[in-house]
């Protein structure tokens, strides 16, 4: 395209107008984020009716700003203009959202919103009473509405692919499906081998009763140790831990249970990973997609990288156990190796996703993925969900839920109308392994990966050694440079390719778990 | 007006459209309120740049919604329609805001907003360095801009009256001025008499060092004792205590200084008064002026009523001292009478408004009122403010500031561009006395007021006895019924008249202080 100065100046003006419009939308969204944090963390119990109205108002203002004719006109003009790469990325991201939001009639959006608002208490009650029947009609309604929603967005596409793209717009469903199938095909036999193993892991390292206040102090130690920037964050408790915010203010929540010290440590590390990604977004991108994190899988890759590859590693426990002993002298007799084993025990009889270990977790996800795909395609009736759910648990994990409360009613997601969300948890773990391998490649690792020839005498750092010494700056620097700082400039596949030199693959994850659990459980 | 059914149905539709529009504006404003609470109480220090953008976006969205042509058209239509009294009140309130906001050019609003944003750090530095000169040009600029602002709102009115009406729209400036002049004329000699008195008040009752955590526990006791609804509120700390929120969620902040236990108690009671007003607004009025509190003087009347008429009374200390002793056994030897005296000491040498007692406080306000009136009218040059300030302190209070830091630089208000705000503090106290007298009249008081003949043998309750027993339901019920529940349905003068049977008057305040301080200081 020719770069006639007058034309280019006009493009600058148009872009400036466009930018100020999307900054506005972004500020409304970030304000809503603070209101949601407040609601989960500090709001008095009776504040709900007013808060619901405030959030609904902000959400409809944001929708109106985005879908206004002016936005569409600006997009069209900018798509014909001579833009920088960054500007093009911003236009691409806004176009995506614009097309989605303008394609779905507002009445349908409102119907979904009302149905999910009522679905939540219905689901909660059904779970409490272990009564799937009372939730079934709502679930049917939600499936139907989301199918309709997908049809509006793209009448020619697989509706589940459309819904999945809501959470993970740039990884196509085929790729996701291939990865999940590989996880199923390789993890099922691995877990069976582990079940059959007579390795004697230390699993009582963290048993006992641990005071809440001391657990909180330790959670702060965890965050200090990982390098959390307290001037841009804070730690609170919430019934369902989460992290949220912007690069200027990314907060972590966690929770404490007296008998689960290990859980609060790993959950805090997990949320640190999310917040740390947000804090790595560029300050000057605030208000546009350049300053926003990529989608759910990439976010989850950051939390899982810290939780699993750092926090469930031997060197981490060599580093962190002495810190934990300061708060809890009863850990005096626990060795780093015992802590490592306790943090990596595979539970062969667990039915609950959120309590699952690093391996079986993915089978919980595969089951949900397979079921929701068929629900949306119409190949599975809602009334058959409990049976199919239980059969799959038996097939993949060797355990059968005795109630729906500990079966298909356990998760909140479907009551939110979220279909296509679950897979991003597993994809994030898989990506975490790929990224961590690339970081090790560049920063050095203690043991060269199995697939790699020893690299001889060239000097290099050592990531394991860093973790052992509680030095996380190098790793974080690598993540900042290769992932965080890019915001949404690249699509997810581009980002992965640039960071790791390869397309998205499950190879590294499977190599990592084979090596780690093979050694832990004395497998072949 | 005729009530033709078709016409009335059309009015209903119009009103519904209007209501949904103003509910939207109200929700945006309440969302901003949460963001401001968050900023003062929990936001990490580096969160400011993003927060400033979020607040500025919400404020401009709110402005655009209010000043949109549609709002004006709906107002006009409704002003010709047959409405209920409540609907008419809502239209009246929105019309006021609409006329103000549409009359001032947006560029001027933005200039004021930018100037005050920069004025704050300039003022802070000037105060720290005791250097009025560096703040003077900013103050001049602000005076000029606010004068210009007032001119846009009403070119024919006294500009100070226009600015005062920003904070107190329905009490006219003449009334306010008359009240303030009476305070000056009657309090100056009263305070001189107190200075000359040789009464020996116990003033060391609360001297000592008091642990922060115990002070916080006691602040919670205070709120419990007064009947704060924790299901719709919370207590936190903030550098400058405030309360904010809605009827569903009205939060209190306070602060603790080791050597000022009394200060944290009275400040907590004060903020309780504000929050308690907000909590008394009707739930079903949420989102419209019917569910919003009246303006600054009425709000301040609620905080002062609880702080002074309840919290600085003898019966309160008879009730509360035993509770305070539970937290602070060192108060064992303090008697309720000594606590009462300590809480009501008049400081004859204090230069700082926020540290002033219940009496001298109003002279601090009168001085500011007189100065800012003349600044806005142009009768006083900014460069002469320090001299005039010091002279007035000498004249009214018998003390002369030695620096501007403890003189005309002490308060933040002018750096916010707030001229006309100060008087509402005193008007609130005056109204508190009038309301409390009316409540005593209805609920009964231990000692009949001096102006009143003993009422003989008719049975009635006793407000003092209630306070002594920590029973605040009757008083609060009276406030709910006569003040809180009405939201903005009545104008301030109407509200006062309905609640007390009289127009706004300083009589009750002056009678109250004469009686109270006459007795405390053994005056004639």
PDB file of C-alpha atoms in Angstrom, chain B residues 131-255:
ATOM      1  CA  UNK B 131       5.632  27.552  51.359  1.00  0.00           C
ATOM      2  CA  UNK B 132       2.363  29.251  50.413  1.00  0.00           C
ATOM      3  CA  UNK B 133       3.989  30.974  47.427  1.00  0.00           C
ATOM      4  CA  UNK B 134       4.292  27.742  45.467  1.00  0.00           C
ATOM      5  CA  UNK B 135       0.609  26.958  45.963  1.00  0.00           C
ATOM      6  CA  UNK B 136      -0.667  30.496  45.347  1.00  0.00           C
ATOM      7  CA  UNK B 137      -0.697  30.430  41.500  1.00  0.00           C
ATOM      8  CA  UNK B 138      -2.599  27.133  41.532  1.00  0.00           C
ATOM      9  CA  UNK B 139      -5.105  28.494  44.013  1.00  0.00           C
ATOM     10  CA  UNK B 140      -5.561  31.602  41.868  1.00  0.00           C
ATOM     11  CA  UNK B 141      -6.173  29.429  38.842  1.00  0.00           C
ATOM     12  CA  UNK B 142      -8.710  27.314  40.705  1.00  0.00           C
ATOM     13  CA  UNK B 143     -10.580  30.341  42.019  1.00  0.00           C
ATOM     14  CA  UNK B 144     -10.770  31.696  38.497  1.00  0.00           C
ATOM     15  CA  UNK B 145     -11.942  28.410  37.004  1.00  0.00           C
ATOM     16  CA  UNK B 146     -14.590  27.884  39.660  1.00  0.00           C
ATOM     17  CA  UNK B 147     -15.829  31.430  39.176  1.00  0.00           C
ATOM     18  CA  UNK B 148     -16.097  30.710  35.474  1.00  0.00           C
ATOM     19  CA  UNK B 149     -17.891  27.469  36.281  1.00  0.00           C
ATOM     20  CA  UNK B 150     -20.411  29.297  38.457  1.00  0.00           C
ATOM     21  CA  UNK B 151     -20.980  31.839  35.722  1.00  0.00           C
ATOM     22  CA  UNK B 152     -21.923  29.085  33.271  1.00  0.00           C
ATOM     23  CA  UNK B 153     -24.388  27.567  35.719  1.00  0.00           C
ATOM     24  CA  UNK B 154     -26.081  30.865  36.479  1.00  0.00           C
ATOM     25  CA  UNK B 155     -24.642  34.125  35.160  1.00  0.00           C
ATOM     26  CA  UNK B 156     -26.995  36.190  37.312  1.00  0.00           C
ATOM     27  CA  UNK B 157     -26.331  34.561  40.649  1.00  0.00           C
ATOM     28  CA  UNK B 158     -23.691  35.180  43.294  1.00  0.00           C
ATOM     29  CA  UNK B 159     -21.002  32.762  42.127  1.00  0.00           C
ATOM     30  CA  UNK B 160     -20.298  31.576  45.678  1.00  0.00           C
ATOM     31  CA  UNK B 161     -23.986  30.731  46.104  1.00  0.00           C
ATOM     32  CA  UNK B 162     -23.783  28.633  42.946  1.00  0.00           C
ATOM     33  CA  UNK B 163     -20.737  26.777  44.252  1.00  0.00           C
ATOM     34  CA  UNK B 164     -22.297  26.272  47.683  1.00  0.00           C
ATOM     35  CA  UNK B 165     -25.362  24.811  45.974  1.00  0.00           C
ATOM     36  CA  UNK B 166     -23.113  22.126  44.497  1.00  0.00           C
ATOM     37  CA  UNK B 167     -22.845  20.645  47.987  1.00  0.00           C
ATOM     38  CA  UNK B 168     -26.075  21.901  49.485  1.00  0.00           C
ATOM     39  CA  UNK B 169     -28.590  22.629  46.746  1.00  0.00           C
ATOM     40  CA  UNK B 170     -31.668  23.467  48.754  1.00  0.00           C
ATOM     41  CA  UNK B 171     -30.497  25.523  51.700  1.00  0.00           C
ATOM     42  CA  UNK B 172     -30.067  29.001  50.355  1.00  0.00           C
ATOM     43  CA  UNK B 173     -26.855  30.820  51.057  1.00  0.00           C
ATOM     44  CA  UNK B 174     -28.580  33.547  53.093  1.00  0.00           C
ATOM     45  CA  UNK B 175     -29.867  30.968  55.536  1.00  0.00           C
ATOM     46  CA  UNK B 176     -26.460  29.364  55.766  1.00  0.00           C
ATOM     47  CA  UNK B 177     -24.803  32.710  56.273  1.00  0.00           C
ATOM     48  CA  UNK B 178     -27.230  33.699  59.013  1.00  0.00           C
ATOM     49  CA  UNK B 179     -26.544  30.480  60.857  1.00  0.00           C
ATOM     50  CA  UNK B 180     -22.778  30.848  60.562  1.00  0.00           C
ATOM     51  CA  UNK B 181     -22.917  34.446  61.745  1.00  0.00           C
ATOM     52  CA  UNK B 182     -24.920  33.399  64.784  1.00  0.00           C
ATOM     53  CA  UNK B 183     -22.392  30.704  65.544  1.00  0.00           C
ATOM     54  CA  UNK B 184     -19.578  33.223  65.331  1.00  0.00           C
ATOM     55  CA  UNK B 185     -21.399  35.832  67.399  1.00  0.00           C
ATOM     56  CA  UNK B 186     -22.400  33.438  70.136  1.00  0.00           C
ATOM     57  CA  UNK B 187     -19.520  30.982  70.242  1.00  0.00           C
ATOM     58  CA  UNK B 188     -16.712  33.547  70.390  1.00  0.00           C
ATOM     59  CA  UNK B 189     -17.899  34.924  73.760  1.00  0.00           C
ATOM     60  CA  UNK B 190     -18.799  31.441  75.034  1.00  0.00           C
ATOM     61  CA  UNK B 191     -15.303  30.177  74.286  1.00  0.00           C
ATOM     62  CA  UNK B 192     -13.818  33.251  75.947  1.00  0.00           C
ATOM     63  CA  UNK B 193     -15.854  32.495  79.055  1.00  0.00           C
ATOM     64  CA  UNK B 194     -14.589  28.916  78.973  1.00  0.00           C
ATOM     65  CA  UNK B 195     -11.011  30.149  78.625  1.00  0.00           C
ATOM     66  CA  UNK B 196     -11.510  32.331  81.647  1.00  0.00           C
ATOM     67  CA  UNK B 197     -13.199  29.607  83.674  1.00  0.00           C
ATOM     68  CA  UNK B 198     -11.195  27.932  86.397  1.00  0.00           C
ATOM     69  CA  UNK B 199     -13.169  24.705  86.207  1.00  0.00           C
ATOM     70  CA  UNK B 200     -10.864  21.751  86.593  1.00  0.00           C
ATOM     71  CA  UNK B 201     -11.829  19.207  83.913  1.00  0.00           C
ATOM     72  CA  UNK B 202     -10.365  15.729  83.899  1.00  0.00           C
ATOM     73  CA  UNK B 203      -8.538  15.582  80.601  1.00  0.00           C
ATOM     74  CA  UNK B 204      -6.069  12.735  81.013  1.00  0.00           C
ATOM     75  CA  UNK B 205      -8.621   9.952  81.131  1.00  0.00           C
ATOM     76  CA  UNK B 206      -7.454   8.531  77.818  1.00  0.00           C
ATOM     77  CA  UNK B 207      -3.765   9.341  77.914  1.00  0.00           C
ATOM     78  CA  UNK B 208      -1.472   6.405  77.306  1.00  0.00           C
ATOM     79  CA  UNK B 209      -0.399   4.066  74.538  1.00  0.00           C
ATOM     80  CA  UNK B 210      -3.054   1.824  73.023  1.00  0.00           C
ATOM     81  CA  UNK B 211      -2.322  -1.120  70.792  1.00  0.00           C
ATOM     82  CA  UNK B 212      -3.723  -0.860  67.226  1.00  0.00           C
ATOM     83  CA  UNK B 213      -5.280  -4.319  67.170  1.00  0.00           C
ATOM     84  CA  UNK B 214      -7.048  -3.710  70.458  1.00  0.00           C
ATOM     85  CA  UNK B 215      -8.247  -0.342  69.181  1.00  0.00           C
ATOM     86  CA  UNK B 216      -9.653  -2.080  66.144  1.00  0.00           C
ATOM     87  CA  UNK B 217     -11.437  -4.622  68.321  1.00  0.00           C
ATOM     88  CA  UNK B 218     -12.881  -1.735  70.322  1.00  0.00           C
ATOM     89  CA  UNK B 219     -13.974   0.063  67.148  1.00  0.00           C
ATOM     90  CA  UNK B 220     -15.891  -3.107  66.259  1.00  0.00           C
ATOM     91  CA  UNK B 221     -17.408  -3.057  69.748  1.00  0.00           C
ATOM     92  CA  UNK B 222     -18.509   0.537  69.136  1.00  0.00           C
ATOM     93  CA  UNK B 223     -20.180  -0.437  65.875  1.00  0.00           C
ATOM     94  CA  UNK B 224     -21.775  -3.525  67.434  1.00  0.00           C
ATOM     95  CA  UNK B 225     -23.042  -1.461  70.281  1.00  0.00           C
ATOM     96  CA  UNK B 226     -24.614   1.193  68.029  1.00  0.00           C
ATOM     97  CA  UNK B 227     -26.293  -1.495  65.942  1.00  0.00           C
ATOM     98  CA  UNK B 228     -24.241  -1.358  62.737  1.00  0.00           C
ATOM     99  CA  UNK B 229     -25.545  -3.909  60.249  1.00  0.00           C
ATOM    100  CA  UNK B 230     -22.451  -6.002  59.463  1.00  0.00           C
ATOM    101  CA  UNK B 231     -24.325  -7.945  56.808  1.00  0.00           C
ATOM    102  CA  UNK B 232     -24.355  -4.697  54.808  1.00  0.00           C
ATOM    103  CA  UNK B 233     -21.092  -3.171  55.901  1.00  0.00           C
ATOM    104  CA  UNK B 234     -17.503  -3.593  57.010  1.00  0.00           C
ATOM    105  CA  UNK B 235     -14.798  -1.761  58.914  1.00  0.00           C
ATOM    106  CA  UNK B 236     -11.356  -1.012  57.496  1.00  0.00           C
ATOM    107  CA  UNK B 237      -8.639   1.518  58.064  1.00  0.00           C
ATOM    108  CA  UNK B 238      -7.800   4.469  55.832  1.00  0.00           C
ATOM    109  CA  UNK B 239      -5.436   7.426  56.270  1.00  0.00           C
ATOM    110  CA  UNK B 240      -8.410   9.797  56.103  1.00  0.00           C
ATOM    111  CA  UNK B 241     -11.443   8.029  57.563  1.00  0.00           C
ATOM    112  CA  UNK B 242     -14.587   8.091  55.436  1.00  0.00           C
ATOM    113  CA  UNK B 243     -17.650   6.041  54.803  1.00  0.00           C
ATOM    114  CA  UNK B 244     -19.188   5.241  51.444  1.00  0.00           C
ATOM    115  CA  UNK B 245     -21.574   2.947  49.663  1.00  0.00           C
ATOM    116  CA  UNK B 246     -25.252   2.263  49.145  1.00  0.00           C
ATOM    117  CA  UNK B 247     -28.117   0.950  51.259  1.00  0.00           C
ATOM    118  CA  UNK B 248     -26.943  -2.578  50.407  1.00  0.00           C
ATOM    119  CA  UNK B 249     -23.325  -2.038  51.284  1.00  0.00           C
ATOM    120  CA  UNK B 250     -22.289   0.990  53.370  1.00  0.00           C
ATOM    121  CA  UNK B 251     -18.741   0.700  54.641  1.00  0.00           C
ATOM    122  CA  UNK B 252     -16.914   2.482  57.424  1.00  0.00           C
ATOM    123  CA  UNK B 253     -13.233   3.287  57.659  1.00  0.00           C
ATOM    124  CA  UNK B 254     -11.354   4.588  60.640  1.00  0.00           C
ATOM    125  CA  UNK B 255      -7.756   4.985  61.754  1.00  0.00           C
TER     126      UNK B 255
END
